[in-house]
Coordinates of C-alpha atoms in Angstrom, one line a residue:
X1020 CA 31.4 -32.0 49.0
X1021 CA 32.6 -29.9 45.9
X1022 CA 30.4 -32.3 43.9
X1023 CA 27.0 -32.1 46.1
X1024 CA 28.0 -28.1 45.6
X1025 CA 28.0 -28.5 42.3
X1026 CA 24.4 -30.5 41.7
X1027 CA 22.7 -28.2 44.0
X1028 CA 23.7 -25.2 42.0
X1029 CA 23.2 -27.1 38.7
X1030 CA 19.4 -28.2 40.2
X1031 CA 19.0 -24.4 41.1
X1032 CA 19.9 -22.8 37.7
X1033 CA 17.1 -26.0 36.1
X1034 CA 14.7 -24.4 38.4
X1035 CA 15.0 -20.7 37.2
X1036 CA 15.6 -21.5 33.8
X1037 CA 12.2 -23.6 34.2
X1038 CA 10.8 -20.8 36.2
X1039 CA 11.4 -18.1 33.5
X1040 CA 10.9 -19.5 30.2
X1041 CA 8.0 -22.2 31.8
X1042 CA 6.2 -21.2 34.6
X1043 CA 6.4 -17.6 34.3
X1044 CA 5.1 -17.2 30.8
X1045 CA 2.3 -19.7 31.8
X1046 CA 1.3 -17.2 34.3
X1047 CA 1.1 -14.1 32.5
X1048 CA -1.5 -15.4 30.1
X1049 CA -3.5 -16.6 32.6
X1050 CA -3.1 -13.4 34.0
X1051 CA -3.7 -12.0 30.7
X1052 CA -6.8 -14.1 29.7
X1053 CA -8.3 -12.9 33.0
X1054 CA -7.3 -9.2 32.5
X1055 CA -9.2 -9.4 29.0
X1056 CA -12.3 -11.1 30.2
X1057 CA -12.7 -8.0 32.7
X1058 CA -12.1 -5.3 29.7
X1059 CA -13.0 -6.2 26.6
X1060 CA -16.4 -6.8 27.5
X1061 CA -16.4 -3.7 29.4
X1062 CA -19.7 -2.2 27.6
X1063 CA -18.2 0.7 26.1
X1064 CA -19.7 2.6 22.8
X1065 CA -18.9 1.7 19.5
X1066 CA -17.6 4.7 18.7
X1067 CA -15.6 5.1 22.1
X1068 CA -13.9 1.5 20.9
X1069 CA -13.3 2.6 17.6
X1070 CA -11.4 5.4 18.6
X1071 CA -9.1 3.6 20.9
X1072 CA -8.2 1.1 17.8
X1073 CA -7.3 3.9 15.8
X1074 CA -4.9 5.9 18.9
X1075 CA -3.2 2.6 19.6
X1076 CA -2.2 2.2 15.8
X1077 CA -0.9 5.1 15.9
X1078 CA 1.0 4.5 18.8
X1079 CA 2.3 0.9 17.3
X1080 CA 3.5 2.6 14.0
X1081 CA 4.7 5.5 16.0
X1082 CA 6.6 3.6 18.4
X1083 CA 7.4 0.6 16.0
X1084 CA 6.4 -1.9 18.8
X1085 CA 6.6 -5.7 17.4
X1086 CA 3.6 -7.4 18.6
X1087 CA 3.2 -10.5 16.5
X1088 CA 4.6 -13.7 18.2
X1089 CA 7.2 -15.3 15.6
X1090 CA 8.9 -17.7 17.6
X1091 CA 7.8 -21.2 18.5
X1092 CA 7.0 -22.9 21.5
X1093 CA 10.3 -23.9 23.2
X1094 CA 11.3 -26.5 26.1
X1095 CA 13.8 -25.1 28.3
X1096 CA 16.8 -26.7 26.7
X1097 CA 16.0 -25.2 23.6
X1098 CA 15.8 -21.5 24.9
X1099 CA 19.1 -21.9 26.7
X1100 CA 20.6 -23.7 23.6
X1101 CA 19.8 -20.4 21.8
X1102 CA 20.3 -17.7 24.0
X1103 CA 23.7 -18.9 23.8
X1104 CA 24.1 -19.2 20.6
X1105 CA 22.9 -15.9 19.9
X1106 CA 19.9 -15.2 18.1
X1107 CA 19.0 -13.2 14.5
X1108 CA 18.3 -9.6 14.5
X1109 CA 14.7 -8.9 14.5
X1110 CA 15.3 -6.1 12.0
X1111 CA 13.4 -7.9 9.8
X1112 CA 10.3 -7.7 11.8
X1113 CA 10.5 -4.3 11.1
X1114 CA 9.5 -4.8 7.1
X1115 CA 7.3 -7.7 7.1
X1116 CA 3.6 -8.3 6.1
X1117 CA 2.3 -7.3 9.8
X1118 CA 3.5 -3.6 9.5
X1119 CA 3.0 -3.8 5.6
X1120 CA -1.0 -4.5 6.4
X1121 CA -1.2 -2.3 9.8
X1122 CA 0.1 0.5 7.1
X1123 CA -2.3 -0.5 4.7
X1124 CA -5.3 -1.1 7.1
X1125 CA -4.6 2.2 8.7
X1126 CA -3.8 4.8 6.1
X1127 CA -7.3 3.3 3.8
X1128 CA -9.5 3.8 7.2
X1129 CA -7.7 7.6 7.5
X1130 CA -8.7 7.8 3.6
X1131 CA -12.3 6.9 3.9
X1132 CA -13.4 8.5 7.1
X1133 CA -12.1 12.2 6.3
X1134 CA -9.8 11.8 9.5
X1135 CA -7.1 15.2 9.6
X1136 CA -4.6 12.7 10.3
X1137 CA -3.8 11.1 7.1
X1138 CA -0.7 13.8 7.1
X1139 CA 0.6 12.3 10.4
X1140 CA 0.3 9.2 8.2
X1141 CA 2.1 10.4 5.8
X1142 CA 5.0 11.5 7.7
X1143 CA 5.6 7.8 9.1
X1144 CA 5.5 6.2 6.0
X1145 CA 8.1 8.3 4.9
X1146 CA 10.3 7.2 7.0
X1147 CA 10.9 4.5 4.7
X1148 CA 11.6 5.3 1.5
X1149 CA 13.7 8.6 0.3
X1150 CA 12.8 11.5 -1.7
X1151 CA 13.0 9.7 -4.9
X1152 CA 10.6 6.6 -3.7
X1153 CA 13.5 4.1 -3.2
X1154 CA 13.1 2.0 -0.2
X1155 CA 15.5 2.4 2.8
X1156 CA 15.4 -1.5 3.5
X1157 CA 16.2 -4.8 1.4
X1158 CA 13.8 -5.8 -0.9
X1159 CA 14.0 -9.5 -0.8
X1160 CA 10.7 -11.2 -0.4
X1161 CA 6.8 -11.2 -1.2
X1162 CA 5.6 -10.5 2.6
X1163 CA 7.1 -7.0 1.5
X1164 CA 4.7 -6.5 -1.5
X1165 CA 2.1 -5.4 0.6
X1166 CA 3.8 -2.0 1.7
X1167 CA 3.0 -0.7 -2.3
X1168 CA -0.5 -0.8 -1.4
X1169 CA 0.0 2.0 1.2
X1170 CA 2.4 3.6 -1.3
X1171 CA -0.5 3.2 -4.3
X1172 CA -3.2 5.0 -1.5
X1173 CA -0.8 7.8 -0.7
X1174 CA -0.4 8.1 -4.8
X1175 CA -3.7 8.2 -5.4
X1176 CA -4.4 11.5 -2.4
X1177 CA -1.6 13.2 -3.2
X1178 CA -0.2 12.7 -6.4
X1179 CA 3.7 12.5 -5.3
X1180 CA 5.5 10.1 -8.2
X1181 CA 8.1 9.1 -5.2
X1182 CA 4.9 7.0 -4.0
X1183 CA 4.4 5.7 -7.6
X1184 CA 8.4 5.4 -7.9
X1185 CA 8.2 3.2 -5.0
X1186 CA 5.4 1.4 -6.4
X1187 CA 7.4 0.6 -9.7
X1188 CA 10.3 -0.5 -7.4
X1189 CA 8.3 -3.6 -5.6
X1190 CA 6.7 -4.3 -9.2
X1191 CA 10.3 -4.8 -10.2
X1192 CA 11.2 -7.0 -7.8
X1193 CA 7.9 -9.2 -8.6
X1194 CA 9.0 -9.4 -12.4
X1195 CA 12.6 -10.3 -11.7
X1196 CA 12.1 -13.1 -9.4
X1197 CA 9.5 -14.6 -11.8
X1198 CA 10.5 -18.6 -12.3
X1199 CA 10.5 -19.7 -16.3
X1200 CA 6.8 -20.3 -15.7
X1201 CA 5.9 -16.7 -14.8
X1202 CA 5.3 -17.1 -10.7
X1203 CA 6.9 -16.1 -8.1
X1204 CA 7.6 -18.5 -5.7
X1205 CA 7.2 -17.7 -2.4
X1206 CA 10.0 -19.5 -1.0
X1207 CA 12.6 -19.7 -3.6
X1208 CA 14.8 -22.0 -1.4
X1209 CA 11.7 -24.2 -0.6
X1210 CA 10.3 -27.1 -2.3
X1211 CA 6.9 -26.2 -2.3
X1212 CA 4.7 -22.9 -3.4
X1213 CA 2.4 -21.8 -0.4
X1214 CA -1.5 -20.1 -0.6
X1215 CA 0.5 -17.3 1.1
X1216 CA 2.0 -15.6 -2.0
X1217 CA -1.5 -15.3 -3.5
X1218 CA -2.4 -13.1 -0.3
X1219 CA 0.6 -10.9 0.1
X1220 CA 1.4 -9.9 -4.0
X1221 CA -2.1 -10.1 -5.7
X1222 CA -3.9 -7.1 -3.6
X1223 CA -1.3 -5.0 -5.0
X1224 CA -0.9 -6.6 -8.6
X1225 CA -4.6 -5.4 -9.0
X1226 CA -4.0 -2.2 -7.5
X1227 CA -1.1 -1.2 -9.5
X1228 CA -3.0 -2.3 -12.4
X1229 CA -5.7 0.0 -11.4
X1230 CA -3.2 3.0 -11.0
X1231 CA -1.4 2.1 -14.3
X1232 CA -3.6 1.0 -16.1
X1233 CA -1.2 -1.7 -18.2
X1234 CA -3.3 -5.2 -18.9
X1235 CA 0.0 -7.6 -18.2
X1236 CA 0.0 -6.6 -14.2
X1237 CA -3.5 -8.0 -13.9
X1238 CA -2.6 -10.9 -16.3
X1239 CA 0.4 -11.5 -14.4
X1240 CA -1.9 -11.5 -11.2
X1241 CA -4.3 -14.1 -12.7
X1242 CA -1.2 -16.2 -14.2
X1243 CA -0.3 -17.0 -10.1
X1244 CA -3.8 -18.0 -8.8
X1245 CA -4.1 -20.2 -11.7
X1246 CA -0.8 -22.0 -11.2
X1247 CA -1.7 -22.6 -7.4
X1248 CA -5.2 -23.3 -8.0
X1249 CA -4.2 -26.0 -10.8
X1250 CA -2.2 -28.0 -7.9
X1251 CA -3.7 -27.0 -4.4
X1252 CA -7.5 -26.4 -4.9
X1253 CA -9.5 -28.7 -3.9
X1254 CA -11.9 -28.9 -6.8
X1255 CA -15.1 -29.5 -5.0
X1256 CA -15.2 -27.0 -1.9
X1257 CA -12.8 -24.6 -3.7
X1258 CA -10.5 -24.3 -1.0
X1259 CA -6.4 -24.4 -0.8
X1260 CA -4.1 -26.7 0.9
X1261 CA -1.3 -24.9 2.5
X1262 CA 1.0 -25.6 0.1
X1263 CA 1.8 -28.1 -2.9
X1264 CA 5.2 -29.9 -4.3
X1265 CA 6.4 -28.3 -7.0
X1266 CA 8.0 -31.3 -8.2
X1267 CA 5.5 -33.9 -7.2
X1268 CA 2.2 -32.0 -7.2
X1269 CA 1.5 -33.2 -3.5
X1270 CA -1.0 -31.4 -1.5
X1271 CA 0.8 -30.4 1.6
X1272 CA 0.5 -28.5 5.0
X1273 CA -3.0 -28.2 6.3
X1274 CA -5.5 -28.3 3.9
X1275 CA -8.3 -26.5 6.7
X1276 CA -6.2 -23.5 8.2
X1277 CA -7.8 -21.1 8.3
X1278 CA -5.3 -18.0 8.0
X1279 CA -4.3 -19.8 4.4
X1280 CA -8.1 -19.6 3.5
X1281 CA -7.5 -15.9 4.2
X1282 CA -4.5 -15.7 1.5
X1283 CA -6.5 -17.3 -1.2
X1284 CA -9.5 -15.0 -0.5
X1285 CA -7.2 -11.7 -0.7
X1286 CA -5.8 -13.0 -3.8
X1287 CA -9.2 -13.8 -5.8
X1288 CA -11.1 -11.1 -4.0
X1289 CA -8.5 -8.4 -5.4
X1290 CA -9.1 -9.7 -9.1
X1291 CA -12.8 -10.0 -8.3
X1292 CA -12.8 -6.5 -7.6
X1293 CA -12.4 -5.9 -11.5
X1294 CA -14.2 -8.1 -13.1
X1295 CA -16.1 -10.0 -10.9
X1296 CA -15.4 -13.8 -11.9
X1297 CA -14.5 -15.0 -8.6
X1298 CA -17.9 -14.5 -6.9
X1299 CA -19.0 -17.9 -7.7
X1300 CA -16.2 -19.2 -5.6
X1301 CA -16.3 -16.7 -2.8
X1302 CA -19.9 -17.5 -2.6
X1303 CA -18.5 -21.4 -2.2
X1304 CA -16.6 -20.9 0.3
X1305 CA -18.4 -18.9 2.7
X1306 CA -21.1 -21.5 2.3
X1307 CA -18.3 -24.0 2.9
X1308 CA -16.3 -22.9 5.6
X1309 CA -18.0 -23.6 9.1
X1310 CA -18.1 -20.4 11.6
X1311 CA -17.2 -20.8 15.2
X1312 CA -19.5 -18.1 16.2
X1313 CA -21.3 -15.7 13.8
X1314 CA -18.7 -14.2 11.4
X1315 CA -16.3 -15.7 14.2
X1316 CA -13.6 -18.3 12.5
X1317 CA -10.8 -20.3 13.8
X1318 CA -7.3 -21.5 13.3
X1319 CA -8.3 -24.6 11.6
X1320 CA -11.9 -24.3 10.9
X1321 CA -13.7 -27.7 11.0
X1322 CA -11.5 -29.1 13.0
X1323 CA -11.1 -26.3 15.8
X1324 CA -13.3 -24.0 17.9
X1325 CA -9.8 -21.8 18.9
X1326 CA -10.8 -18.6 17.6
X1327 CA -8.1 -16.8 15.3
X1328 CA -9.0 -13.5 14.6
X1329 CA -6.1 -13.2 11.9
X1330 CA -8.0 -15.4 9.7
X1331 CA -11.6 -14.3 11.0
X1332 CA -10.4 -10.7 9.7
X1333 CA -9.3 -11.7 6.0
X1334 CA -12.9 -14.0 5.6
X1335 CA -14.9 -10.9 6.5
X1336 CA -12.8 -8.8 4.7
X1337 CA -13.3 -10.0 1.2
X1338 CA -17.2 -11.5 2.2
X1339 CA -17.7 -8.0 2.8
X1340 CA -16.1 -6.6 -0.2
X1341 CA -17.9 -9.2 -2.4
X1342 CA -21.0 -8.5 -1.0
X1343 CA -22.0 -11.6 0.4
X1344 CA -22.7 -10.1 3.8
X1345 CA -23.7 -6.6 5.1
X1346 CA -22.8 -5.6 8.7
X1347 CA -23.0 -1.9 10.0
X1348 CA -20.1 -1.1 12.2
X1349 CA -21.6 -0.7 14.8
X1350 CA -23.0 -4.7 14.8
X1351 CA -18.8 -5.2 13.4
X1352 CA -17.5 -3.7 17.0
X1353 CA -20.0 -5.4 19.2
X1354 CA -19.5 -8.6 17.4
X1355 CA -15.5 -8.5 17.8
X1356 CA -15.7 -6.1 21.5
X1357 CA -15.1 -9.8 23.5
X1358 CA -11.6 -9.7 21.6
X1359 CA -10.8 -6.3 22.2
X1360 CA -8.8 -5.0 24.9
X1361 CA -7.8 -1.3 25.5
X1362 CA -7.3 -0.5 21.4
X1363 CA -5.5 -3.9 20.6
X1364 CA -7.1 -6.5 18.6
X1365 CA -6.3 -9.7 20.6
X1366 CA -6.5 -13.4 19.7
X1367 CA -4.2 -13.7 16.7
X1368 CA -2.3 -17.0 16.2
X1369 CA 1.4 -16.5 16.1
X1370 CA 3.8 -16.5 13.0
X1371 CA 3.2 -20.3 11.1
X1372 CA 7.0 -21.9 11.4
X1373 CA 6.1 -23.9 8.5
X1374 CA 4.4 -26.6 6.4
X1375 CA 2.7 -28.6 9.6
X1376 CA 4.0 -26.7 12.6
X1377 CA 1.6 -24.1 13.4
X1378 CA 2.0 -22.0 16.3
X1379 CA 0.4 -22.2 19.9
X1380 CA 0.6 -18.7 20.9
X1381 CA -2.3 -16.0 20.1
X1382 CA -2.1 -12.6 21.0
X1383 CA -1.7 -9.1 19.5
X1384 CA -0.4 -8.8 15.8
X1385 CA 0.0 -5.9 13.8
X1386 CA -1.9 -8.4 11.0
X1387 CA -5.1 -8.4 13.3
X1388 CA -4.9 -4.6 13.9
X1389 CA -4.1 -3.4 10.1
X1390 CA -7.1 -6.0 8.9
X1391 CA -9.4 -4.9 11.3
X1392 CA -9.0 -1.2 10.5
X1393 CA -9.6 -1.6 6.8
X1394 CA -13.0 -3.2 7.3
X1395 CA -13.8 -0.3 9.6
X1396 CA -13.0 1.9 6.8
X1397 CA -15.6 0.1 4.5
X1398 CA -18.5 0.4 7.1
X1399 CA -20.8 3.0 7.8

């Protein structure tokens, strides 16, 4: 009897663990997808749309609410095998390229459309870094880089050197973690050098070269595309694998996904920006890459019709930039409204796990939301 106790309760605890990490989450996004069909294409102004984007980033900053989906899909076995373990913090989450861009994305659209609220700005972002502009967290990888571009912006308005300092800081870190071929790696305990360093430390390269004025930062920033385009360019449609063997020179990862066309793009639009010898290849590739809908890309373009704003966001971003294609903001909104839903940009593939494992989950991301709001602050 003790045993058939036993089984039951065993079968019982199976059936809520499956009901909680399976069933449930199943649910809500079908609950969600359907909640999003009936809002986002509420027809609502432009301008009424806009303005909600730019309240809820406020509120995401303000709150620091994580949106982007890092972990992986997991079968039952697996979630209980790490709940009791015990997971990592998610302090890191905290300091990581999603906020780094939301900051970026949302202080340049507060610079470039006269808002008043550039000083409420101001007063979050210095939250993280002290009078004398030295970070209050660990500076310990590239997807950090990104937060000197807000610092560079906030330089540039109001001429405090703590924003400079803090600038000089995250240059530092880029020079001392150079390899004995002048690139930093993005993965120092990996095997292979991904597309993604080119996106997350070359935007700011050529801005602090801009600020500075000193010719080795924008060397420096040419020296890493040309290392990664040497190994993991395709030659003919000028567009990057995920990653390639450092030891081996193999191609690896997916060489059509779509967020690491985004990387690349960042990286050679940035340097474009100064002299303009990248258009020729950023006239390739929009040529090249196939849309899903008009200015509408996906996760793996050419192979998939899942839209993925995250990469959608960083194509039109530097196709803009470049000049390649014009778009008011109002045709911008009413293009993206079916993927807005009450001020959040929706539709973002999750956090990639790694070379060839590529998440399943879309949703919110601070990525999306930072991305969107700098081309809103390009477009009249």
């Amino acid at each position: 009897m003790i045993i058939i106790y036993i089984i039951l309760l065993f079968s019982a605890l199976v059936n809520i663990l499956f009901f909680y990490f399976d069933f449930l989450p199943f649910l809500k996004n079908i609950l969600k997808e359907k909640r999003k069909k009936s809002t986002a294409t509420a027809n609502k102004d432009f301008k009424t749309i806009e303005n909600e984007i730019l309240k809820t980033s406020f509120e995401i900053v303000e709150t620091e609410k994580q949106l982007t989906t890092w972990n992986k899909k997991q079968y039952v076995s697996e979630r209980f095998y790490h709940y009791i373990k015990g997971t990592k913090s998610d302090e890191f989450k905290k300091f990581h390229f999603p906020v780094a861009f939301l900051y970026h994305g949302l202080s340049s659209y507060l610079l470039n459309t006269d808002k008043s609220d550039i000083s409420r700005f101001k007063n979050i972002f210095d939250k993280i870094l002290d009078d004398q502009g030295n970070p209050k967290f660990t500076m310990d990888k590239p997807d950090q880089v990104p937060f000197g571009l807000t610092s560079l912006s906030l330089y540039e308005k109001y001429e405090d050197e703590k924003y400079l300092k803090f600038s000089d800081h995250i240059y530092q870190f880029i020079i001392k973690n150079l390899n004995d071929k002048g690139v930093l790696l993005y993965n120092k305990s990996s095997d292979n050098q991904y597309v993604d360093v080119l996106g997350m430390i070359i935007p700011f390269l050529v801005s602090y070269y801009k600020t500075t004025g000193n010719n080795e930062v924008l060397s420096l920033a040419k020296r890493q595309i040309d290392f990664f385009e040497q190994y993991g360019l395709d030659q003919s449609t000028h567009l990057p694998s995920h990653a390639f063997q450092l030891k081996n020179k193999i191609r690896t990862g997916s060489v059509n996904w779509g967020r690491g066309f985004g990387w690349y793009l960042l990286g050679i639009n940035a340097v474009n920006s100064v002299d303009g010898s990248y258009l020729p290849k950023l006239e390739k590739i929009y040529q090249t890459v196939p849309e899903t809908k008009t200015f509408i890309y996906s996760q793996f373009p050419g192979s998939s019709h899942k839209v993925d704003i995250s990469a959608t966001v960083m194509l039109l971003n530097c196709f803009l930039d470049s000049g390649i294609i014009n778009i008011t903001k109002e045709e911008f909104i009413n293009t993206f409204q079916p993927y807005l839903q009450d001020g959040y940009v929706m539709q973002t593939s999750g956090d990639t796990i790694g070379i060839n494992d590529y998440s399943d989950f879309f949703g919110k991301s601070e990525f999306s939301q930072g991305m969107f709001l700098l081309i809103l602050s390009k477009l009249k």
